[in-house]
mmCIF file with all atom_site columns, C-alpha atoms in Angstrom:
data_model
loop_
_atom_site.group_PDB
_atom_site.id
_atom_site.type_symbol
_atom_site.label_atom_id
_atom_site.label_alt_id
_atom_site.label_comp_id
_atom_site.label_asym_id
_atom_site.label_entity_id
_atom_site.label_seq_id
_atom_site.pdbx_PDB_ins_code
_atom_site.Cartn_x
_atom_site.Cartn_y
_atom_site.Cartn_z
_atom_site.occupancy
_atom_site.B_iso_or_equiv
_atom_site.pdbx_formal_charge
_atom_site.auth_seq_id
_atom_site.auth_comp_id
_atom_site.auth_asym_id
_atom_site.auth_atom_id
_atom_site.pdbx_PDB_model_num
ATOM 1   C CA . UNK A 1 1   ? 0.115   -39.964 -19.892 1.00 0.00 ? 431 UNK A CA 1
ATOM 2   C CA . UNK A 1 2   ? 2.448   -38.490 -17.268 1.00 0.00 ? 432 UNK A CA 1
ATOM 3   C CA . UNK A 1 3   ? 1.490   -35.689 -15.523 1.00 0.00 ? 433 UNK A CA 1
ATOM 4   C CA . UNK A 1 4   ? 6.010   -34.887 -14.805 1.00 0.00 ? 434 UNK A CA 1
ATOM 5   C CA . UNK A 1 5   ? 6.054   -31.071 -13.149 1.00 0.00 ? 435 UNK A CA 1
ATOM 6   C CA . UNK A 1 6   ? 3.311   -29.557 -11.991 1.00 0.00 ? 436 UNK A CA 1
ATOM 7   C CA . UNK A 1 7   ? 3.063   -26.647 -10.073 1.00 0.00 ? 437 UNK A CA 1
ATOM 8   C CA . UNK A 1 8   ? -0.150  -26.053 -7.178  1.00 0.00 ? 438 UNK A CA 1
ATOM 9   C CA . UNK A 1 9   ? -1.546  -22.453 -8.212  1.00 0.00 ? 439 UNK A CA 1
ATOM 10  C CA . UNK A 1 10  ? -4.346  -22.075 -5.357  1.00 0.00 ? 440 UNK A CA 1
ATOM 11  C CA . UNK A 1 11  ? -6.015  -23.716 -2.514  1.00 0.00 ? 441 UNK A CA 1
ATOM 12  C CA . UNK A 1 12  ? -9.182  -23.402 -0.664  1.00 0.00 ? 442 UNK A CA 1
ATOM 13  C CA . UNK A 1 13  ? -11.949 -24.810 1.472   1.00 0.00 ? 443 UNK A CA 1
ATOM 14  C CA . UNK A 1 14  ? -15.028 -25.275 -0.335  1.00 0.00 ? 444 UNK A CA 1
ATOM 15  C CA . UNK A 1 15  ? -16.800 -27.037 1.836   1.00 0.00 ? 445 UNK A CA 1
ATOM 16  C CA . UNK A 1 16  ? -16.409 -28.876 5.365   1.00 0.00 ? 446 UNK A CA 1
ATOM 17  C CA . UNK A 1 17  ? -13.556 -30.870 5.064   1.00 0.00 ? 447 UNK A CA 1
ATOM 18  C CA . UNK A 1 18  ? -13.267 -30.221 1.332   1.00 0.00 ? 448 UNK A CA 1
ATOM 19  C CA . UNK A 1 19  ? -10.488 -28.270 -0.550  1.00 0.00 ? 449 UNK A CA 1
ATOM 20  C CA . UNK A 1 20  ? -9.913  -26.898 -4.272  1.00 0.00 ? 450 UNK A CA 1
ATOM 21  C CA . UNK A 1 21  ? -6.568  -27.620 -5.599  1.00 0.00 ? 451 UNK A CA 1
ATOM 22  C CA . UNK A 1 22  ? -6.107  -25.698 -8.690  1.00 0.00 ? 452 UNK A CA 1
ATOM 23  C CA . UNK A 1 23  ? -2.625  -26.949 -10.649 1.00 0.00 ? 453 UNK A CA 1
ATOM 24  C CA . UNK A 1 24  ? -0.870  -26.692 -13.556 1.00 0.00 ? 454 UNK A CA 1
ATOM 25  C CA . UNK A 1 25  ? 1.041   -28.859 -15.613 1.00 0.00 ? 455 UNK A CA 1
ATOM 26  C CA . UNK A 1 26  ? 2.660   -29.949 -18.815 1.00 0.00 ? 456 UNK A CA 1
ATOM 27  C CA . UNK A 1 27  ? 2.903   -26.614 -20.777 1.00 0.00 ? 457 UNK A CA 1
ATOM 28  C CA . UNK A 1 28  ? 0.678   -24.831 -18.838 1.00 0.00 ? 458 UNK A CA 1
ATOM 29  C CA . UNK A 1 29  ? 3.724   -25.219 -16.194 1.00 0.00 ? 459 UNK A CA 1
ATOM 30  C CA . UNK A 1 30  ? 6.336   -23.674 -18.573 1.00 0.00 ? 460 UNK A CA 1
ATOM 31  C CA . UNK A 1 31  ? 4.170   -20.782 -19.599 1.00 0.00 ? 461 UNK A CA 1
ATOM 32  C CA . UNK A 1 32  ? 3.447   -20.666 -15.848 1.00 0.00 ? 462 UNK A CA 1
ATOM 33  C CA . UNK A 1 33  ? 6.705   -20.591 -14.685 1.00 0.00 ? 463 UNK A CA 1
ATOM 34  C CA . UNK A 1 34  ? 8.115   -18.051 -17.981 1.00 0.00 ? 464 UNK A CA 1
ATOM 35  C CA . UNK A 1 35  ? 5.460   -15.489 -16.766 1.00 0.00 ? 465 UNK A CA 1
ATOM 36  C CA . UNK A 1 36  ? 6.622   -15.549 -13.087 1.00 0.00 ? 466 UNK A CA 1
ATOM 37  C CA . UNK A 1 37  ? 9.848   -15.359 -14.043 1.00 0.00 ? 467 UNK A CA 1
ATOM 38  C CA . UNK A 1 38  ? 9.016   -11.982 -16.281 1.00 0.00 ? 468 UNK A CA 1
ATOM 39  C CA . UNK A 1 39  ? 7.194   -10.487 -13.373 1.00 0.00 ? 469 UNK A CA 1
ATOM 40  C CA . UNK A 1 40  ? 10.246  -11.274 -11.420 1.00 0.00 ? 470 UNK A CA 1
ATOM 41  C CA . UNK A 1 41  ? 12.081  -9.394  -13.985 1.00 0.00 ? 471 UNK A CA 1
ATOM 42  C CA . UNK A 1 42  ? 10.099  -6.620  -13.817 1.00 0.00 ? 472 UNK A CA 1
ATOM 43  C CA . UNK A 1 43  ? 9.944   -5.934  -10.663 1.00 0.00 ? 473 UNK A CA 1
ATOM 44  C CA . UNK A 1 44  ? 13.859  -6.297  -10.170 1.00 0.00 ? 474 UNK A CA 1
ATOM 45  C CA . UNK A 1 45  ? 13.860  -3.521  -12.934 1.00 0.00 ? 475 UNK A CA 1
ATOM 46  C CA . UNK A 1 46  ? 11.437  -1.406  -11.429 1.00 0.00 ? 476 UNK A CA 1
ATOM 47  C CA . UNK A 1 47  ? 12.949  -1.598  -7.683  1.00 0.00 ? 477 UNK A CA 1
ATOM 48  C CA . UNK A 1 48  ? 16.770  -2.061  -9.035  1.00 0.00 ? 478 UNK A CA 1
ATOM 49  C CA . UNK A 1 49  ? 17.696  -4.910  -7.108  1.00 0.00 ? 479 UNK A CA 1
ATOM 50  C CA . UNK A 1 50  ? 18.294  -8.699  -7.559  1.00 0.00 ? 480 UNK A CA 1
ATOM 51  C CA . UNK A 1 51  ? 15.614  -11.392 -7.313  1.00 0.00 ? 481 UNK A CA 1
ATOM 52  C CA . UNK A 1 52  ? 16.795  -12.371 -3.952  1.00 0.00 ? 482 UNK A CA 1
ATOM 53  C CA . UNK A 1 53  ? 16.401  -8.829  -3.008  1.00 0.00 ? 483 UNK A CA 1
ATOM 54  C CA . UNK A 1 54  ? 13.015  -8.162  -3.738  1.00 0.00 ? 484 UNK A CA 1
ATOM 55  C CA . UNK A 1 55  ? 11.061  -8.896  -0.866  1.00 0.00 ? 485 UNK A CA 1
ATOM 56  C CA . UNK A 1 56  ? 13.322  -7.085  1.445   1.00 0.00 ? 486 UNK A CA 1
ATOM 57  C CA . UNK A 1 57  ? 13.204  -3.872  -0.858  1.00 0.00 ? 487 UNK A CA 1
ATOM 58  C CA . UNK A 1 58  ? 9.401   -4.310  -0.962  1.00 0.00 ? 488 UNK A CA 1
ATOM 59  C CA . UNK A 1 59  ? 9.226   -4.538  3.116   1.00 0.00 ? 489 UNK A CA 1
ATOM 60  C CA . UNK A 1 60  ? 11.510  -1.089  3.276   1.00 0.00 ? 490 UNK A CA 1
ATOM 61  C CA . UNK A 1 61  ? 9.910   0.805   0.540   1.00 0.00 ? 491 UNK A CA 1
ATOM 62  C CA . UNK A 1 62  ? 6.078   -0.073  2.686   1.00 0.00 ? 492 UNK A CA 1
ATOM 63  C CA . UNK A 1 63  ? 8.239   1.017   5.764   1.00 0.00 ? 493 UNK A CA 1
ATOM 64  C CA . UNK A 1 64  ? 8.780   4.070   4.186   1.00 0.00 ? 494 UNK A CA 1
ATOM 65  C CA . UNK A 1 65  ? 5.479   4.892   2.858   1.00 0.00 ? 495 UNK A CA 1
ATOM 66  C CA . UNK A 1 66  ? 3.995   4.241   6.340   1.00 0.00 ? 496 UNK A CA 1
ATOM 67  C CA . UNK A 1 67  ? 6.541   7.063   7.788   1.00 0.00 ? 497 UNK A CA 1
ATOM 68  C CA . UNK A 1 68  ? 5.542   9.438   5.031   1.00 0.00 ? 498 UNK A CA 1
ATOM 69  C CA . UNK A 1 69  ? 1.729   8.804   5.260   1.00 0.00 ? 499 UNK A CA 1
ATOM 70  C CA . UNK A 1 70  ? 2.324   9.627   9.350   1.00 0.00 ? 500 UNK A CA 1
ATOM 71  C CA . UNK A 1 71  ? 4.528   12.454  8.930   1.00 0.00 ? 501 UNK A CA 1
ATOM 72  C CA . UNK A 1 72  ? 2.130   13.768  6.679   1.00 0.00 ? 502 UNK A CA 1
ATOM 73  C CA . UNK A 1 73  ? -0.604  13.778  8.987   1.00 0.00 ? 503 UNK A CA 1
ATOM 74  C CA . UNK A 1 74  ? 1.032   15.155  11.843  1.00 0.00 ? 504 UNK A CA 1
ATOM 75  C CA . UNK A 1 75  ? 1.974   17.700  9.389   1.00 0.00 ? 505 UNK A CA 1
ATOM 76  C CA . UNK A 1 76  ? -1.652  18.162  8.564   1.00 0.00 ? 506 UNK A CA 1
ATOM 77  C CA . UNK A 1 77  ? -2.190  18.537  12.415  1.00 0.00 ? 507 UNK A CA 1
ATOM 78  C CA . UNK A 1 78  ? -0.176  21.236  13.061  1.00 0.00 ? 508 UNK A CA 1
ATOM 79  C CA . UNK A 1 79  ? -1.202  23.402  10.266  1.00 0.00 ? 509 UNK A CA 1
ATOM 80  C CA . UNK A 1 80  ? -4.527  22.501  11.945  1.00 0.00 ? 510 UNK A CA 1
ATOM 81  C CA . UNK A 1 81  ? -3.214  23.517  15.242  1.00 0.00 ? 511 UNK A CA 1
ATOM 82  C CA . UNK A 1 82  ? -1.318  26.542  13.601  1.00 0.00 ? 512 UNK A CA 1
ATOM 83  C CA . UNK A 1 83  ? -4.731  27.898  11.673  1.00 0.00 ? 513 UNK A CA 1
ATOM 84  C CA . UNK A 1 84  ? -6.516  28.239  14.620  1.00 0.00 ? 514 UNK A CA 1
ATOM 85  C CA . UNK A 1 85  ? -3.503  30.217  16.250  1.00 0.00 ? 515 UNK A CA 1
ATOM 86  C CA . UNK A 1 86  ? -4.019  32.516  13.719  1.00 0.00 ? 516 UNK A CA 1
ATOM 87  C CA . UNK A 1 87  ? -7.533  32.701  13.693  1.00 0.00 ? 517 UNK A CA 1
ATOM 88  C CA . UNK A 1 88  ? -8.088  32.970  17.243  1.00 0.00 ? 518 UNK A CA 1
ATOM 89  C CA . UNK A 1 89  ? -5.534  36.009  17.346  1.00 0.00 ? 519 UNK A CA 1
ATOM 90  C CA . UNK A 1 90  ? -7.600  37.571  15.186  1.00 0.00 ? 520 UNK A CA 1
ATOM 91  C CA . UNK A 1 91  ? -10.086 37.672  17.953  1.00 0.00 ? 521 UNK A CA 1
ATOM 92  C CA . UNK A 1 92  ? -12.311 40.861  18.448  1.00 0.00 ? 522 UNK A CA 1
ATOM 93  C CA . UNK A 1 93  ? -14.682 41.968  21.194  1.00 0.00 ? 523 UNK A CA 1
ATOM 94  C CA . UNK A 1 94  ? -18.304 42.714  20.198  1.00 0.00 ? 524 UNK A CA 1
ATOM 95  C CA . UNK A 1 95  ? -19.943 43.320  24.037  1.00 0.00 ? 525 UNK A CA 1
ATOM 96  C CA . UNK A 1 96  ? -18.970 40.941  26.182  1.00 0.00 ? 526 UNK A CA 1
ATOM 97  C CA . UNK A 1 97  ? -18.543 38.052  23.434  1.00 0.00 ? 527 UNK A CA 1
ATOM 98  C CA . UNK A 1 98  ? -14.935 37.000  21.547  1.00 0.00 ? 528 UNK A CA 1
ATOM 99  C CA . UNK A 1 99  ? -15.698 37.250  17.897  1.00 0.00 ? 529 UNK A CA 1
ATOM 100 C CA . UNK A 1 100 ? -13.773 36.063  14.988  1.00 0.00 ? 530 UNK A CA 1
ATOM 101 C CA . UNK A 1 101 ? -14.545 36.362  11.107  1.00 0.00 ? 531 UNK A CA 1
ATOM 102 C CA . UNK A 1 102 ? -12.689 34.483  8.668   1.00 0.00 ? 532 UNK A CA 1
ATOM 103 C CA . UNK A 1 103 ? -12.693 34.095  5.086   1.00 0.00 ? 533 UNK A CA 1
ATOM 104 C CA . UNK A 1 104 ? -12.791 30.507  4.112   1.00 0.00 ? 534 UNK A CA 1
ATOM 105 C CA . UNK A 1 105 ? -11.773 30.019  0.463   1.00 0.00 ? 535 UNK A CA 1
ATOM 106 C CA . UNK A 1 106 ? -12.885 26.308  -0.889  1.00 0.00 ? 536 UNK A CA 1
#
């Protein structure tokens, strides 16, 4: 029997000096390979760009979802910061103390 295409689907160590090769072959391969190429598909429909262009739009769409996730915390910050303005202008003396009371809604 010939073996023809076959396609290496994982590695690992399983041992000193020992690795797992997991493969596929014969028609295994072909479903193999039609599946990647509908997840390729997929995602060029999803992100709206050619194959080639995939990992690129991937790296630029993480890019921006790191910016967002920072802006939003700094964000997040300065209403912090900005609360406590408030609150502290709200400031009353009771003796020789600084008071404030504030309603916190959960």
């Amino acid at each position: 029997a010939e073996i023809r295409a076959f396609k290496i689907i994982s590695e690992q160590g399983i041992a000193s000096g020992i690795r797992r090769i997991e493969a596929v072959a014969g028609e295994a391969f072909i479903e193999y390979i039609n599946s990647r190429d509908s997840q390729m598909k997929r995602l060029c429909s999803t992100l709206k760009v050619k194959a080639e262009d995939v990992t690129n739009r991937v790296d630029n769409l993480l890019e921006e979802l790191r910016t967002a996730r920072k802006e939003a915390s700094d964000l997040r910050s300065k209403a912090a910061v900005y609360r406590a303005s408030v609150i502290s202008n709200k400031a009353f003396t009771v003796g020789t103390s600084q008071t404030v009371r504030v309603l916190v809604e959960s």
